[in-house]
Amino acid sequence: MKKIIAIALAGVVVASSAVAIALNVDDTPVLKVANWAEYIAGGDEDSELLREFEVWYKEQTGEAIRVEYCTADDNETLYNMIKMGDSFDLVCPSEYMIMKLAAEGYLQKLPDSFFDASIETNYYAKHVSPYISRVFAENEIESIHEPWSAYAAGYMWGTTGFIYNPEIVKEEDVSTWNVFVNKSYANKITAKNNIRDTYFVGLAMYYEKELLAAKSAYNEGLSELESQYTNSLITEQEYETQKDSLLQGYQKKIGKMMNDTSEKTMNDVKKILQSITGNLYGFETDEGKNDMIAGKISVNYQWSGDGVYIMDYAAGEIEDEPVSNPVDLHYSIPDSVSNLWFDGWAIPKSSKNVKAATMFINFLSRPDNAVENMDYIGYTSCIAGTSDEQDPYYDYVFDNYVLPKYTAKPTDTETTVYDVSYYFGKDHYLTVPVNQTKRQLFAQYPDELTLTRCVAMQYFTRDANTRANMMWSDITFL
């Protein structure tokens, strides 16, 4: 998760689980789910969605079920719980932890039937965004050469970038990772207080020239392809095939750089990160949101979902939370590269109830529930509904989804057409105020071209993780 930080400690999780088991005095089968705190509509074990699922499950199967819902502190806590023998039917780790758990044999593959869109209640297969579906199918868990989709169903996703005040910060300054050493923002910029996100920053600074060169080569190749297609030198099918190949080659190249954990690179990145510490307001996890809203900092390195919250709050757009001096903050994704992350549902090998686990994923993937979760959590759902206007979900998911709040009003004088076809299906466009191309809409649904330079980080190997921890200790104790 990227992030609503859990307050519950692992010990509390285990204790609450034990109490729940003790209270299970009847023989009702249990679906044991592990997630992050405040990561389901209504909040954890009190969520009405959990009770609604139990009712829906019985309606569909004729069988009773009781959800035992646990929260973990972070990915590492969840990993240790699974490794130490805690048995779950369904878990919701972040992308790198899904890869790690799958590579180490702790997960089972999702059943083939889960992806059969002809089954009425297979809401995930029917409504997952075509973009998410493609990303999950094309990206690989490197050590076992299996696609993400073999082990995970997407829940929430996003990018990382900078929240900034355009009245104080120049847009070109936050288009580069070198903003971290820009003296104009000394003590006015924050970094994340965790190894992975901050190591990504260091790698992006270390490889910036090579990343920009790869981007330039990709854009030149794309331009040449488009010219050939426009001049009828290649067919549409050839164009699409070569375009996909070009993109995969580009992302493989930048992905290799952004997953470089060699000893030499890590030592060089360590020096870069040490050099930025004197320019930082500090390392933060959750408090950066309030610091940005209060004006203590001008640039906040942020996960996209929290970025939307910050922009909503600062502009006075959150109901019952008025602000005295509203301000329009912006979200920027650097020109060279950024991080693509997701949280997804996965089934541990220890699961005793795979049927209920897959049905739980599908229940949360039903568009009305996906929207409810998205509104509560603040992050972007991997569910997009359907592009069929005759489908009853179309009106609910697209016309009454989160997107209409970004569309232009009659009083807006500067508007533009924003293409979200890559996410929602062919010919999905919005007419929006120009500033939304740099604000909440862009944070939740970056344009397709921007996403070409966003890549996921693989999990660290044991040796790399040991070196990374040592590096992190040296940096944070400066």
Coordinates of C-alpha atoms in Angstrom, one line a residue:
M1 CA 0.0 0.0 0.0
K2 CA 1.3 3.5 -0.8
K3 CA 0.0 4.6 1.8
I4 CA -2.3 4.9 4.7
I5 CA 0.0 3.9 7.5
A6 CA -1.4 1.2 9.8
I7 CA -1.3 2.0 13.5
A8 CA -1.8 -1.6 14.6
L9 CA 1.3 -3.6 15.4
A10 CA 1.9 -7.1 14.4
G11 CA 1.3 -8.3 18.0
V12 CA -2.1 -6.6 18.0
V13 CA -2.9 -8.3 14.7
V14 CA -2.1 -11.7 16.1
A15 CA -4.0 -11.0 19.3
S16 CA -7.1 -9.8 17.5
S17 CA -6.9 -12.9 15.2
A18 CA -6.8 -15.2 18.2
V19 CA -9.8 -13.5 19.8
A20 CA -11.7 -13.8 16.5
I21 CA -10.9 -17.5 16.3
A22 CA -12.0 -18.0 19.9
L23 CA -15.3 -16.4 19.2
N24 CA -16.0 -18.7 16.2
V25 CA -18.0 -21.1 18.4
D26 CA -20.0 -22.4 15.5
D27 CA -18.8 -24.3 12.4
T28 CA -19.1 -21.4 10.0
P29 CA -16.2 -21.5 7.5
V30 CA -13.8 -18.6 7.9
L31 CA -12.2 -16.5 5.2
K32 CA -9.1 -15.0 6.7
V33 CA -8.1 -11.8 5.0
A34 CA -4.9 -9.7 5.6
N35 CA -4.9 -6.1 4.4
W36 CA -3.6 -2.7 5.5
A37 CA -5.3 -0.4 7.9
E38 CA -8.1 1.8 6.6
Y39 CA -7.8 0.1 3.2
I40 CA -11.4 -0.9 2.7
A41 CA -14.5 1.3 2.8
G42 CA -15.8 1.8 6.3
G43 CA -12.6 0.9 8.0
D44 CA -11.2 -2.6 8.7
E45 CA -13.2 -5.1 10.6
D46 CA -16.1 -2.7 11.0
S47 CA -16.5 -2.3 7.3
E48 CA -20.0 -2.9 6.1
L49 CA -18.6 -4.3 2.9
L50 CA -17.4 -7.3 4.9
R51 CA -20.8 -8.1 6.2
E52 CA -22.3 -7.4 2.7
F53 CA -19.9 -9.9 1.2
E54 CA -21.0 -12.6 3.7
V55 CA -24.6 -12.0 2.7
W56 CA -23.7 -12.0 -1.0
Y57 CA -21.6 -15.1 -0.8
K58 CA -24.5 -17.0 0.8
E59 CA -26.9 -15.8 -1.9
Q60 CA -24.5 -17.0 -4.6
T61 CA -23.4 -20.3 -3.1
G62 CA -26.0 -21.2 -0.5
E63 CA -23.1 -21.5 2.0
A64 CA -22.3 -19.4 5.0
I65 CA -19.0 -17.6 5.4
R66 CA -17.5 -15.4 8.0
V67 CA -14.7 -12.9 7.2
E68 CA -11.9 -12.7 9.7
Y69 CA -10.2 -9.4 8.7
C70 CA -6.7 -8.6 10.0
T71 CA -4.4 -5.6 9.4
A72 CA -0.6 -5.6 9.1
D73 CA 1.8 -2.8 9.7
D74 CA 3.7 -3.0 6.4
N75 CA 4.8 -5.4 3.7
E76 CA 7.7 -6.7 5.8
T77 CA 5.5 -7.4 8.8
L78 CA 3.1 -9.3 6.5
Y79 CA 6.0 -11.2 5.0
N80 CA 7.3 -12.3 8.4
M81 CA 3.8 -13.3 9.5
I82 CA 3.5 -15.6 6.5
K83 CA 7.0 -16.9 6.8
M84 CA 6.5 -17.7 10.5
G85 CA 3.4 -19.8 9.7
D86 CA 0.4 -17.5 9.9
S87 CA -2.3 -18.9 7.7
F88 CA -4.3 -16.5 5.5
D89 CA -6.7 -17.2 2.7
L90 CA -6.2 -13.8 1.0
V91 CA -3.6 -11.0 1.3
C92 CA -3.1 -7.6 -0.3
P93 CA 0.7 -6.9 -0.6
S94 CA 2.4 -4.3 -2.7
E95 CA 3.9 -5.2 -6.1
Y96 CA 7.4 -6.1 -4.9
M97 CA 6.2 -8.2 -2.0
I98 CA 3.9 -10.1 -4.3
M99 CA 6.9 -10.9 -6.5
K100 CA 8.9 -11.9 -3.4
L101 CA 6.2 -14.1 -2.0
A102 CA 5.6 -15.8 -5.3
A103 CA 9.3 -16.3 -6.0
E104 CA 9.8 -17.9 -2.6
G105 CA 6.8 -20.3 -3.1
Y106 CA 4.4 -18.7 -0.6
L107 CA 1.7 -18.0 -3.1
Q108 CA -0.5 -20.1 -5.3
K109 CA -1.6 -19.1 -8.8
L110 CA -5.0 -17.7 -9.3
P111 CA -7.3 -20.4 -10.7
D112 CA -8.0 -20.3 -14.5
S113 CA -11.7 -20.0 -13.8
F114 CA -11.1 -16.6 -12.1
F115 CA -10.3 -15.1 -15.5
D116 CA -13.4 -16.4 -17.3
A117 CA -15.4 -13.3 -18.1
S118 CA -18.4 -15.4 -19.2
I119 CA -19.0 -16.2 -15.5
E120 CA -21.6 -13.7 -14.3
T121 CA -19.9 -13.0 -10.9
N122 CA -16.4 -12.8 -12.3
Y123 CA -16.4 -9.0 -11.9
Y124 CA -12.6 -8.7 -11.9
A125 CA -12.2 -10.3 -15.3
K126 CA -15.2 -8.3 -16.7
H127 CA -14.2 -4.9 -15.3
V128 CA -10.5 -4.7 -14.7
S129 CA -9.0 -1.8 -16.7
P130 CA -7.5 -2.8 -20.0
Y131 CA -4.3 -0.9 -19.0
I132 CA -4.0 -2.8 -15.7
S133 CA -4.8 -6.1 -17.5
R134 CA -2.0 -5.4 -20.0
V135 CA 0.5 -4.3 -17.4
F136 CA -0.1 -7.4 -15.3
A137 CA 0.2 -9.7 -18.3
E138 CA 3.3 -8.1 -19.8
N139 CA 5.4 -7.6 -16.6
E140 CA 7.2 -10.6 -15.2
I141 CA 8.3 -11.9 -11.8
E142 CA 11.9 -12.2 -13.1
S143 CA 13.2 -15.0 -10.9
I144 CA 10.4 -17.4 -11.8
H145 CA 9.5 -16.0 -15.3
E146 CA 5.8 -15.7 -14.5
P147 CA 3.6 -12.7 -15.2
W148 CA 2.2 -10.7 -12.4
S149 CA -1.3 -11.8 -13.5
A150 CA -0.5 -15.4 -12.6
Y151 CA -0.5 -14.5 -8.9
A152 CA -2.2 -11.2 -8.4
A153 CA -5.4 -9.3 -9.1
G154 CA -5.0 -5.5 -8.9
Y155 CA -6.7 -3.5 -6.2
M156 CA -5.2 0.0 -6.2
W157 CA -2.4 1.5 -8.3
G158 CA -0.6 4.7 -8.9
T159 CA 2.7 6.6 -9.5
T160 CA 5.1 8.7 -7.5
G161 CA 5.8 12.3 -8.1
F162 CA 6.0 15.8 -6.6
I163 CA 3.2 17.8 -5.0
Y164 CA 4.2 21.5 -5.3
N165 CA 2.9 25.0 -5.1
P166 CA 3.2 26.5 -8.6
E167 CA 3.2 30.0 -7.1
I168 CA 6.5 29.2 -5.4
V169 CA 8.0 26.3 -7.4
K170 CA 8.9 26.4 -11.1
E171 CA 7.4 23.6 -13.1
E172 CA 10.7 22.8 -14.8
D173 CA 12.4 22.4 -11.4
V174 CA 10.1 19.4 -10.5
S175 CA 10.4 17.9 -13.9
T176 CA 13.8 16.5 -12.7
W177 CA 14.9 14.4 -9.8
N178 CA 17.7 16.9 -9.2
V179 CA 15.2 19.2 -7.5
F180 CA 16.4 17.3 -4.4
V181 CA 19.7 19.2 -4.6
N182 CA 18.2 22.5 -5.8
K183 CA 19.2 25.1 -3.3
S184 CA 16.2 27.2 -4.1
Y185 CA 14.2 24.6 -2.0
A186 CA 16.6 24.1 0.8
N187 CA 14.7 22.9 3.9
K188 CA 11.5 23.1 1.8
I189 CA 11.5 19.6 0.2
T190 CA 10.9 16.1 1.7
A191 CA 11.9 12.6 0.8
K192 CA 10.3 9.3 1.9
N193 CA 11.4 7.6 5.1
N194 CA 11.8 4.2 3.5
I195 CA 14.6 2.4 1.6
R196 CA 12.8 1.5 -1.6
D197 CA 11.2 4.9 -2.5
T198 CA 14.3 6.9 -1.6
Y199 CA 16.6 4.4 -3.3
F200 CA 14.5 4.9 -6.4
V201 CA 15.2 8.7 -6.2
G202 CA 18.9 8.0 -5.9
L203 CA 18.8 5.7 -9.0
A204 CA 16.9 8.2 -11.0
M205 CA 19.4 10.9 -10.2
Y206 CA 22.3 8.5 -10.9
Y207 CA 21.0 7.4 -14.3
E208 CA 19.3 10.6 -15.4
K209 CA 21.3 11.1 -18.6
E210 CA 20.9 7.5 -19.7
L211 CA 17.2 7.6 -18.9
L212 CA 16.6 10.7 -20.9
A213 CA 18.7 9.3 -23.8
A214 CA 16.5 6.1 -23.7
K215 CA 13.4 8.3 -23.7
S216 CA 14.6 10.3 -26.6
A217 CA 15.4 7.2 -28.6
Y218 CA 12.0 5.8 -27.9
N219 CA 10.2 9.0 -29.0
E220 CA 12.3 9.1 -32.2
G221 CA 11.4 5.5 -32.9
L222 CA 7.7 6.1 -32.2
S223 CA 7.7 9.2 -34.5
E224 CA 9.3 7.2 -37.3
L225 CA 6.7 4.4 -36.9
E226 CA 3.8 7.0 -37.0
S227 CA 5.3 8.5 -40.1
Q228 CA 5.5 5.1 -41.8
Y229 CA 1.9 4.3 -40.9
T230 CA 0.6 7.8 -42.0
N231 CA 2.3 7.3 -45.3
S232 CA 0.8 3.8 -45.7
L233 CA 4.2 2.1 -45.6
I234 CA 3.1 -0.3 -42.9
T235 CA -0.4 -1.7 -42.0
E236 CA -2.3 -0.9 -38.9
Q237 CA -1.5 -4.3 -37.5
E238 CA 2.2 -3.9 -38.2
Y239 CA 2.2 -0.5 -36.7
E240 CA 0.6 -1.7 -33.4
T241 CA 2.9 -4.7 -33.2
Q242 CA 6.0 -2.7 -33.8
K243 CA 4.8 0.0 -31.4
D244 CA 4.3 -2.6 -28.6
S245 CA 7.7 -4.0 -29.3
L246 CA 9.3 -0.6 -29.1
L247 CA 7.6 0.2 -25.8
Q248 CA 8.6 -3.1 -24.3
G249 CA 12.2 -2.6 -25.3
Y250 CA 12.2 0.9 -23.8
Q251 CA 10.6 -0.1 -20.6
K252 CA 12.9 -3.1 -20.3
K253 CA 15.9 -0.7 -20.7
I254 CA 14.8 1.8 -18.1
G255 CA 13.5 -1.0 -15.8
K256 CA 17.0 -2.5 -15.8
M257 CA 18.5 0.8 -14.6
M258 CA 15.8 1.4 -12.0
N259 CA 16.4 -2.1 -10.5
D260 CA 20.1 -1.9 -10.4
T261 CA 21.2 -3.1 -6.9
S262 CA 24.8 -4.0 -7.8
E263 CA 27.3 -3.2 -5.1
K264 CA 29.0 -0.4 -7.1
T265 CA 25.7 1.3 -8.1
M266 CA 24.4 1.1 -4.5
N267 CA 27.6 2.7 -3.2
D268 CA 27.4 5.5 -5.8
V269 CA 23.7 6.0 -5.0
K270 CA 24.5 6.2 -1.3
K271 CA 26.8 9.2 -2.0
I272 CA 24.0 10.9 -4.0
L273 CA 21.5 10.3 -1.2
Q274 CA 24.0 11.6 1.4
S275 CA 24.4 14.7 -0.7
I276 CA 20.7 15.5 -0.6
T277 CA 20.1 15.1 3.1
G278 CA 21.4 18.6 3.9
N279 CA 18.8 20.1 1.5
L280 CA 15.9 18.2 3.0
Y281 CA 13.3 19.4 5.4
G282 CA 13.3 15.8 6.5
F283 CA 12.4 12.2 5.7
E284 CA 8.7 11.6 6.2
T285 CA 6.1 8.9 5.7
D286 CA 2.7 10.4 6.4
E287 CA 3.4 13.8 8.0
G288 CA 4.5 15.4 4.7
K289 CA 0.8 15.8 3.8
N290 CA 0.1 18.1 6.7
D291 CA 3.5 19.9 6.2
M292 CA 2.6 20.6 2.6
I293 CA -0.9 21.8 3.4
A294 CA 0.4 24.0 6.2
G295 CA 3.0 25.6 3.8
K296 CA 6.0 24.4 5.8
I297 CA 7.4 22.8 2.7
S298 CA 7.1 23.7 -1.0
V299 CA 7.8 20.3 -2.6
N300 CA 6.6 16.9 -1.3
Y301 CA 7.7 13.7 -2.9
Q302 CA 4.5 11.7 -2.7
W303 CA 2.5 8.7 -3.7
S304 CA -0.2 9.8 -6.2
G305 CA -3.2 8.8 -3.9
D306 CA -1.9 10.9 -1.0
G307 CA -1.2 13.6 -3.6
V308 CA -4.8 13.8 -4.6
Y309 CA -5.8 14.1 -0.9
I310 CA -3.3 17.0 -0.4
M311 CA -4.6 18.8 -3.5
D312 CA -8.3 18.3 -2.5
Y313 CA -7.6 19.5 1.0
A314 CA -5.5 22.5 0.1
A315 CA -8.1 23.7 -2.4
G316 CA -10.9 23.3 0.2
E317 CA -12.6 20.6 -1.8
I318 CA -13.0 18.1 1.1
E319 CA -16.5 18.3 2.6
D320 CA -16.5 19.4 6.3
E321 CA -12.8 20.3 6.2
P322 CA -12.8 24.0 5.2
V323 CA -9.5 25.9 4.7
S324 CA -9.0 29.6 5.2
N325 CA -6.7 30.2 2.3
P326 CA -7.4 27.7 -0.5
V327 CA -4.6 27.1 -2.9
D328 CA -4.3 25.0 -6.1
L329 CA -1.3 22.6 -5.7
H330 CA 0.0 20.6 -8.7
Y331 CA 1.4 17.1 -9.2
S332 CA 4.4 16.5 -11.4
I333 CA 6.0 13.2 -12.7
P334 CA 9.7 13.8 -13.6
D335 CA 10.6 13.7 -17.3
S336 CA 13.1 10.9 -17.0
V337 CA 11.3 8.1 -15.1
S338 CA 9.0 7.4 -12.2
N339 CA 7.7 4.5 -10.2
L340 CA 4.7 2.5 -11.1
W341 CA 3.2 0.7 -8.1
F342 CA 0.2 -1.4 -7.3
D343 CA -1.4 -3.2 -4.4
G344 CA -3.0 -6.5 -5.3
W345 CA -4.9 -9.5 -4.0
A346 CA -3.0 -12.8 -3.8
I347 CA -3.8 -16.2 -2.4
P348 CA -1.2 -17.8 -0.1
K349 CA -0.3 -21.5 -0.4
S350 CA -1.8 -22.0 3.0
S351 CA -5.3 -20.9 1.9
K352 CA -8.1 -23.2 3.0
N353 CA -10.8 -21.5 1.1
V354 CA -9.7 -20.5 -2.4
K355 CA -13.3 -20.3 -3.7
A356 CA -14.3 -17.7 -1.1
A357 CA -11.0 -15.9 -1.6
T358 CA -11.6 -15.4 -5.4
M359 CA -15.2 -14.5 -4.7
F360 CA -14.1 -11.8 -2.2
I361 CA -11.8 -10.3 -4.9
N362 CA -14.7 -10.3 -7.4
F363 CA -17.1 -8.8 -4.9
L364 CA -14.7 -5.9 -4.3
S365 CA -14.2 -5.6 -8.1
R366 CA -17.9 -5.1 -8.7
P367 CA -17.9 -1.5 -9.9
D368 CA -20.2 -0.1 -7.2
N369 CA -18.0 -1.6 -4.5
A370 CA -14.8 -0.5 -6.3
V371 CA -16.0 3.1 -6.4
E372 CA -17.0 2.9 -2.7
N373 CA -13.5 1.7 -1.8
M374 CA -11.8 4.2 -4.0
D375 CA -13.8 7.1 -2.5
Y376 CA -12.9 6.0 1.0
I377 CA -9.3 5.2 0.5
G378 CA -8.4 8.0 -1.9
Y379 CA -6.4 5.9 -4.3
T380 CA -7.1 4.8 -7.9
S381 CA -9.0 1.5 -8.3
C382 CA -7.7 -1.1 -10.9
I383 CA -11.4 -1.5 -11.9
A384 CA -12.7 0.6 -14.8
G385 CA -16.1 -0.9 -15.6
T386 CA -17.0 -1.6 -19.1
S387 CA -16.9 0.5 -22.3
D388 CA -20.3 -1.0 -23.5
E389 CA -22.8 1.8 -23.2
Q390 CA -25.6 -0.8 -23.1
D391 CA -24.2 -2.3 -20.0
P392 CA -26.0 -1.0 -16.8
Y393 CA -22.6 -0.5 -15.2
Y394 CA -21.4 1.9 -17.9
D395 CA -23.5 4.8 -16.5
Y396 CA -22.5 4.0 -13.0
V397 CA -18.8 3.6 -13.6
F398 CA -18.0 6.2 -16.2
D399 CA -20.8 8.9 -16.1
N400 CA -21.1 8.7 -12.3
Y401 CA -17.6 7.7 -11.4
V402 CA -14.9 10.0 -10.0
L403 CA -14.2 11.4 -13.4
P404 CA -17.2 13.7 -13.8
K405 CA -16.0 15.9 -10.9
Y406 CA -13.0 16.8 -13.1
T407 CA -14.9 17.7 -16.2
A408 CA -15.3 21.3 -17.3
K409 CA -18.2 23.5 -16.1
P410 CA -19.9 26.0 -18.3
T411 CA -18.0 28.8 -16.5
D412 CA -14.6 27.3 -17.3
T413 CA -12.9 29.3 -20.1
E414 CA -9.7 27.4 -20.6
T415 CA -10.5 23.7 -21.4
T416 CA -8.8 20.8 -23.2
V417 CA -9.7 17.3 -24.3
Y418 CA -8.1 14.6 -22.0
D419 CA -7.8 11.1 -23.4
V420 CA -8.4 8.3 -20.9
S421 CA -9.1 5.6 -23.5
Y422 CA -6.0 3.6 -22.5
Y423 CA -7.6 3.1 -19.1
F424 CA -11.4 2.9 -19.8
G425 CA -11.5 1.6 -23.3
K426 CA -11.6 3.1 -26.8
D427 CA -12.9 6.6 -27.4
H428 CA -13.1 7.7 -23.8
Y429 CA -12.4 11.4 -23.6
L430 CA -13.1 14.2 -21.1
T431 CA -13.3 17.9 -21.6
V432 CA -11.6 19.3 -18.6
P433 CA -10.2 22.6 -17.2
V434 CA -6.6 22.9 -18.4
N435 CA -5.3 22.9 -14.9
Q436 CA -6.6 19.4 -14.3
T437 CA -3.9 18.1 -16.6
K438 CA -1.5 19.0 -13.7
R439 CA -3.8 18.3 -10.8
Q440 CA -6.0 15.5 -9.4
L441 CA -7.0 14.1 -12.8
F442 CA -3.4 13.8 -13.8
A443 CA -2.4 12.2 -10.5
Q444 CA -5.2 9.6 -10.7
Y445 CA -5.0 8.9 -14.4
P446 CA -1.7 10.1 -15.9
D447 CA -1.8 10.4 -19.7
E448 CA -0.7 7.3 -21.6
L449 CA 2.6 8.8 -22.9
T450 CA 3.6 9.8 -19.3
L451 CA 3.0 6.2 -18.2
T452 CA 5.5 4.8 -20.8
R453 CA 8.3 6.1 -18.5
C454 CA 6.9 4.6 -15.3
V455 CA 8.3 1.3 -14.2
A456 CA 8.0 -1.0 -11.2
M457 CA 10.8 -2.0 -8.9
Q458 CA 11.5 -5.7 -8.4
Y459 CA 12.0 -7.0 -4.9
F460 CA 15.6 -6.8 -3.5
T461 CA 17.5 -10.1 -3.3
R462 CA 18.8 -11.1 0.2
D463 CA 22.3 -9.7 -0.5
A464 CA 20.9 -6.5 -2.0
N465 CA 18.5 -6.1 0.9
T466 CA 21.3 -6.5 3.4
R467 CA 23.4 -3.8 1.6
A468 CA 20.4 -1.6 1.3
N469 CA 19.7 -1.7 5.0
M470 CA 23.3 -0.8 5.8
M471 CA 23.2 2.0 3.3
W472 CA 19.9 3.3 4.8
S473 CA 21.3 3.3 8.3
D474 CA 24.3 5.3 7.2
I475 CA 22.1 7.9 5.5
T476 CA 19.4 8.3 8.1
F477 CA 21.9 8.6 11.0
L478 CA 23.8 11.5 9.3

